[in-house]
Amino acid sequence: MSAASENGLDDEPAYRWPIPPPEGWTADDLDRIPGLPPHTELIDGSLVFMSPQTAFHGRCMRLLENTLLEQAPDHLDVMREMTIKLDTKNRPEPDVMVFPVDANTGPGQTWYKPEDILLAVEVVSPDSRERDREVKPRKYAEAGVPHFWRVEQDEDKGLPVVYVYELDPATKSYALTGIFHDRLKATVPFGIEIDLTAIGRRRGGSGPTAETAHEG
């Protein structure tokens, strides 16, 4: 008897991976292909699937989303893990993004327009280093997203290190404006101050230490 039979997996219907059309998938296909894993992205007409999330990645997104939402002016909103329809062949999903409140179209919304995005944030994962460091920021810049943050894990402390970029509109490319350890302070796209050492802290109580977060 096979291991699959022993585990009862033979009773499960085999998943049929979607077969791409000759010209590749389009941005609108993400809303139509049945059974896609959560957080599937489209890069250059190809589907990109996410690996299981690490504790560092999840805590980092929580810290950034909560702090940005607390500090954003009333006309701006903050969302995590929603896609941007850059063009017909590219629909990436930033970990966190900032945009005007009036860019929200309703509870069934699944994507935002690039011209509405003020800040896109990517928390780098082991399986996404090339995409988060090179491919996605280049595409965000070409689409005119004015601000981009790349977040890496400090291997010594287990804390976030934030690389802050601003768009040069003449070249449609990002220029590095700061690297932040322990505390981030920025004036654009609005006044922001984030205690990066609070990555494991929960509201109203203590949380994992930086060392514990590093182990996750």
CSV table of C-alpha atoms in Angstrom, one decimal:
chain,number,residue,atom,x,y,z
A,1,MET,CA,0.0,0.0,0.0
A,2,SER,CA,1.4,3.4,-0.9
A,3,ALA,CA,1.9,6.2,1.6
A,4,ALA,CA,-0.8,8.2,0.0
A,5,SER,CA,-3.3,5.3,0.4
A,6,GLU,CA,-2.3,4.9,4.1
A,7,ASN,CA,-3.0,8.6,4.7
A,8,GLY,CA,-6.3,8.4,2.9
A,9,LEU,CA,-5.1,10.8,0.2
A,10,ASP,CA,-6.2,8.5,-2.6
A,11,ASP,CA,-9.8,9.6,-1.8
A,12,GLU,CA,-8.9,13.3,-2.6
A,13,PRO,CA,-9.4,14.4,-6.2
A,14,ALA,CA,-6.2,15.3,-7.9
A,15,TYR,CA,-5.6,19.0,-8.3
A,16,ARG,CA,-5.5,20.0,-11.9
A,17,TRP,CA,-3.0,22.8,-12.3
A,18,PRO,CA,-4.2,25.5,-14.7
A,19,ILE,CA,-2.7,25.3,-18.2
A,20,PRO,CA,-1.7,28.8,-19.4
A,21,PRO,CA,-2.9,30.0,-22.8
A,22,PRO,CA,-0.1,30.4,-25.5
A,23,GLU,CA,0.1,34.1,-24.8
A,24,GLY,CA,0.2,33.7,-21.0
A,25,TRP,CA,-2.2,34.6,-18.3
A,26,THR,CA,-3.7,38.1,-18.0
A,27,ALA,CA,-4.3,40.2,-14.9
A,28,ASP,CA,-8.0,39.6,-15.1
A,29,ASP,CA,-7.5,35.8,-15.1
A,30,LEU,CA,-6.5,35.9,-11.4
A,31,ASP,CA,-10.2,36.5,-10.6
A,32,ARG,CA,-11.4,33.7,-12.9
A,33,ILE,CA,-9.0,30.8,-12.5
A,34,PRO,CA,-10.7,28.3,-10.0
A,35,GLY,CA,-8.8,26.9,-7.0
A,36,LEU,CA,-5.7,29.2,-7.1
A,37,PRO,CA,-3.8,29.2,-3.8
A,38,PRO,CA,-4.2,32.4,-1.7
A,39,HIS,CA,-1.9,35.3,-2.6
A,40,THR,CA,-1.1,34.1,-6.1
A,41,GLU,CA,0.6,36.8,-8.1
A,42,LEU,CA,1.0,37.4,-11.9
A,43,ILE,CA,4.5,38.4,-13.1
A,44,ASP,CA,5.1,38.7,-16.8
A,45,GLY,CA,2.1,36.5,-17.6
A,46,SER,CA,3.2,33.7,-15.3
A,47,LEU,CA,1.5,32.7,-12.1
A,48,VAL,CA,3.7,32.9,-8.9
A,49,PHE,CA,2.7,30.9,-5.9
A,50,MET,CA,3.6,31.9,-2.3
A,51,SER,CA,5.5,29.6,0.1
A,52,PRO,CA,4.3,29.2,3.7
A,53,GLN,CA,4.7,32.4,5.6
A,54,THR,CA,7.3,32.8,8.3
A,55,ALA,CA,6.6,34.3,11.8
A,56,PHE,CA,9.0,37.2,11.0
A,57,HIS,CA,7.1,37.9,7.8
A,58,GLY,CA,3.7,37.9,9.5
A,59,ARG,CA,4.8,40.0,12.5
A,60,CYS,CA,6.5,42.5,10.2
A,61,MET,CA,3.4,43.0,8.1
A,62,ARG,CA,1.3,43.4,11.3
A,63,LEU,CA,3.6,46.0,12.7
A,64,LEU,CA,3.8,48.0,9.5
A,65,GLU,CA,0.1,47.8,8.7
A,66,ASN,CA,-1.0,48.8,12.3
A,67,THR,CA,1.5,51.6,12.6
A,68,LEU,CA,0.9,53.1,9.2
A,69,LEU,CA,-2.9,53.0,9.7
A,70,GLU,CA,-2.6,54.7,13.1
A,71,GLN,CA,-0.4,57.5,11.7
A,72,ALA,CA,-1.9,58.0,8.2
A,73,PRO,CA,-4.0,61.1,7.6
A,74,ASP,CA,-7.8,60.6,7.2
A,75,HIS,CA,-7.7,60.8,3.4
A,76,LEU,CA,-5.3,57.8,3.2
A,77,ASP,CA,-6.0,54.1,3.8
A,78,VAL,CA,-3.6,51.1,4.4
A,79,MET,CA,-4.1,47.5,3.2
A,80,ARG,CA,-2.0,44.4,3.3
A,81,GLU,CA,-1.8,41.6,0.7
A,82,MET,CA,-3.9,43.1,-2.1
A,83,THR,CA,-2.9,43.1,-5.7
A,84,ILE,CA,-2.0,46.0,-8.0
A,85,LYS,CA,-3.0,45.7,-11.6
A,86,LEU,CA,0.1,47.2,-13.2
A,87,ASP,CA,-0.8,46.1,-16.7
A,88,THR,CA,-2.4,43.2,-18.5
A,89,LYS,CA,0.5,40.8,-17.7
A,90,ASN,CA,1.5,42.0,-14.2
A,91,ARG,CA,-0.5,41.9,-11.0
A,92,PRO,CA,1.8,41.7,-8.0
A,93,GLU,CA,0.7,41.7,-4.4
A,94,PRO,CA,2.7,44.0,-2.1
A,95,ASP,CA,2.8,43.0,1.5
A,96,VAL,CA,1.5,46.4,2.6
A,97,MET,CA,0.4,49.5,0.6
A,98,VAL,CA,-0.9,53.0,1.2
A,99,PHE,CA,-3.4,54.7,-1.1
A,100,PRO,CA,-6.2,57.3,-1.0
A,101,VAL,CA,-9.5,56.3,0.7
A,102,ASP,CA,-11.4,57.0,-2.4
A,103,ALA,CA,-9.5,54.2,-4.3
A,104,ASN,CA,-11.7,51.8,-2.4
A,105,THR,CA,-14.5,50.6,-4.6
A,106,GLY,CA,-16.4,48.2,-2.3
A,107,PRO,CA,-16.2,44.9,-0.4
A,108,GLY,CA,-15.7,42.8,-3.5
A,109,GLN,CA,-12.6,44.7,-4.7
A,110,THR,CA,-9.6,42.5,-5.5
A,111,TRP,CA,-7.1,45.0,-6.9
A,112,TYR,CA,-6.0,48.6,-7.0
A,113,LYS,CA,-4.7,50.8,-9.8
A,114,PRO,CA,-1.0,51.7,-9.8
A,115,GLU,CA,-1.7,55.4,-10.0
A,116,ASP,CA,-3.5,55.2,-6.7
A,117,ILE,CA,-0.6,53.6,-4.8
A,118,LEU,CA,1.5,56.0,-2.8
A,119,LEU,CA,3.7,53.4,-1.0
A,120,ALA,CA,4.3,49.8,-1.7
A,121,VAL,CA,6.1,47.6,0.9
A,122,GLU,CA,7.7,44.2,0.3
A,123,VAL,CA,8.9,42.0,3.2
A,124,VAL,CA,11.6,39.8,1.7
A,125,SER,CA,11.2,36.1,2.1
A,126,PRO,CA,13.9,33.4,1.2
A,127,ASP,CA,11.9,32.3,-1.9
A,128,SER,CA,11.2,35.8,-3.1
A,129,ARG,CA,14.5,37.6,-2.8
A,130,GLU,CA,15.0,38.2,-6.5
A,131,ARG,CA,11.4,39.3,-7.0
A,132,ASP,CA,11.3,41.6,-4.0
A,133,ARG,CA,14.8,43.1,-4.6
A,134,GLU,CA,14.8,43.5,-8.3
A,135,VAL,CA,11.7,42.5,-10.3
A,136,LYS,CA,8.8,44.0,-8.4
A,137,PRO,CA,10.5,47.3,-7.5
A,138,ARG,CA,11.4,47.8,-11.1
A,139,LYS,CA,7.8,47.2,-12.1
A,140,TYR,CA,6.5,49.5,-9.4
A,141,ALA,CA,8.8,52.3,-10.5
A,142,GLU,CA,7.9,51.9,-14.2
A,143,ALA,CA,4.2,52.1,-13.2
A,144,GLY,CA,4.9,55.4,-11.3
A,145,VAL,CA,4.5,54.2,-7.6
A,146,PRO,CA,6.3,57.1,-5.9
A,147,HIS,CA,7.5,55.3,-2.7
A,148,PHE,CA,8.8,51.8,-2.1
A,149,TRP,CA,10.1,50.1,1.0
A,150,ARG,CA,12.0,46.8,1.1
A,151,VAL,CA,12.2,45.1,4.4
A,152,GLU,CA,14.9,42.6,5.3
A,153,GLN,CA,15.6,40.6,8.4
A,154,ASP,CA,18.7,41.5,10.4
A,155,GLU,CA,20.3,38.1,10.9
A,156,ASP,CA,22.0,39.2,14.1
A,157,LYS,CA,19.1,40.7,16.0
A,158,GLY,CA,16.1,39.2,14.1
A,159,LEU,CA,14.7,42.7,13.6
A,160,PRO,CA,13.4,44.4,10.5
A,161,VAL,CA,15.8,46.6,8.5
A,162,VAL,CA,13.9,48.9,6.2
A,163,TYR,CA,15.4,50.2,2.9
A,164,VAL,CA,13.4,53.3,1.8
A,165,TYR,CA,13.3,54.3,-1.8
A,166,GLU,CA,11.8,57.3,-3.7
A,167,LEU,CA,10.9,57.5,-7.4
A,168,ASP,CA,12.9,59.6,-9.7
A,169,PRO,CA,10.2,60.6,-12.2
A,170,ALA,CA,12.7,61.5,-14.9
A,171,THR,CA,14.2,58.0,-15.0
A,172,LYS,CA,11.3,56.0,-13.7
A,173,SER,CA,13.6,54.3,-11.3
A,174,TYR,CA,14.0,54.3,-7.5
A,175,ALA,CA,16.7,56.0,-5.5
A,176,LEU,CA,17.6,54.8,-2.0
A,177,THR,CA,17.0,57.6,0.5
A,178,GLY,CA,17.6,55.8,3.8
A,179,ILE,CA,18.3,52.5,5.6
A,180,PHE,CA,16.6,52.2,9.0
A,181,HIS,CA,17.5,50.0,11.9
A,182,ASP,CA,15.6,49.9,15.2
A,183,ARG,CA,13.5,53.1,14.3
A,184,LEU,CA,12.2,54.4,11.0
A,185,LYS,CA,11.4,58.1,10.6
A,186,ALA,CA,10.1,59.5,7.3
A,187,THR,CA,8.3,62.6,6.1
A,188,VAL,CA,6.9,61.1,2.9
A,189,PRO,CA,4.3,60.0,1.8
A,190,PHE,CA,3.3,61.5,5.3
A,191,GLY,CA,5.0,61.8,8.7
A,192,ILE,CA,5.9,58.3,9.8
A,193,GLU,CA,7.7,57.0,12.9
A,194,ILE,CA,7.9,53.2,13.5
A,195,ASP,CA,9.6,51.4,16.4
A,196,LEU,CA,11.1,48.4,14.5
A,197,THR,CA,12.1,46.7,17.7
A,198,ALA,CA,8.3,46.3,18.5
A,199,ILE,CA,7.9,43.6,15.8
A,200,GLY,CA,6.9,41.0,18.4
A,201,ARG,CA,4.8,43.3,20.6
A,202,ARG,CA,1.1,42.9,20.9
A,203,ARG,CA,-1.4,45.5,21.9
A,204,GLY,CA,-2.1,45.6,25.7
A,205,GLY,CA,0.6,43.0,26.5
A,206,SER,CA,4.0,41.7,26.0
A,207,GLY,CA,5.1,39.7,23.0
A,208,PRO,CA,8.0,37.6,21.7
A,209,THR,CA,11.4,39.1,22.1
A,210,ALA,CA,13.6,39.9,19.1
A,211,GLU,CA,15.5,36.7,19.7
A,212,THR,CA,12.2,34.7,19.7
A,213,ALA,CA,11.1,36.4,16.5
A,214,HIS,CA,14.5,35.6,15.0
A,215,GLU,CA,14.0,31.9,15.8
A,216,GLY,CA,10.6,32.1,14.0
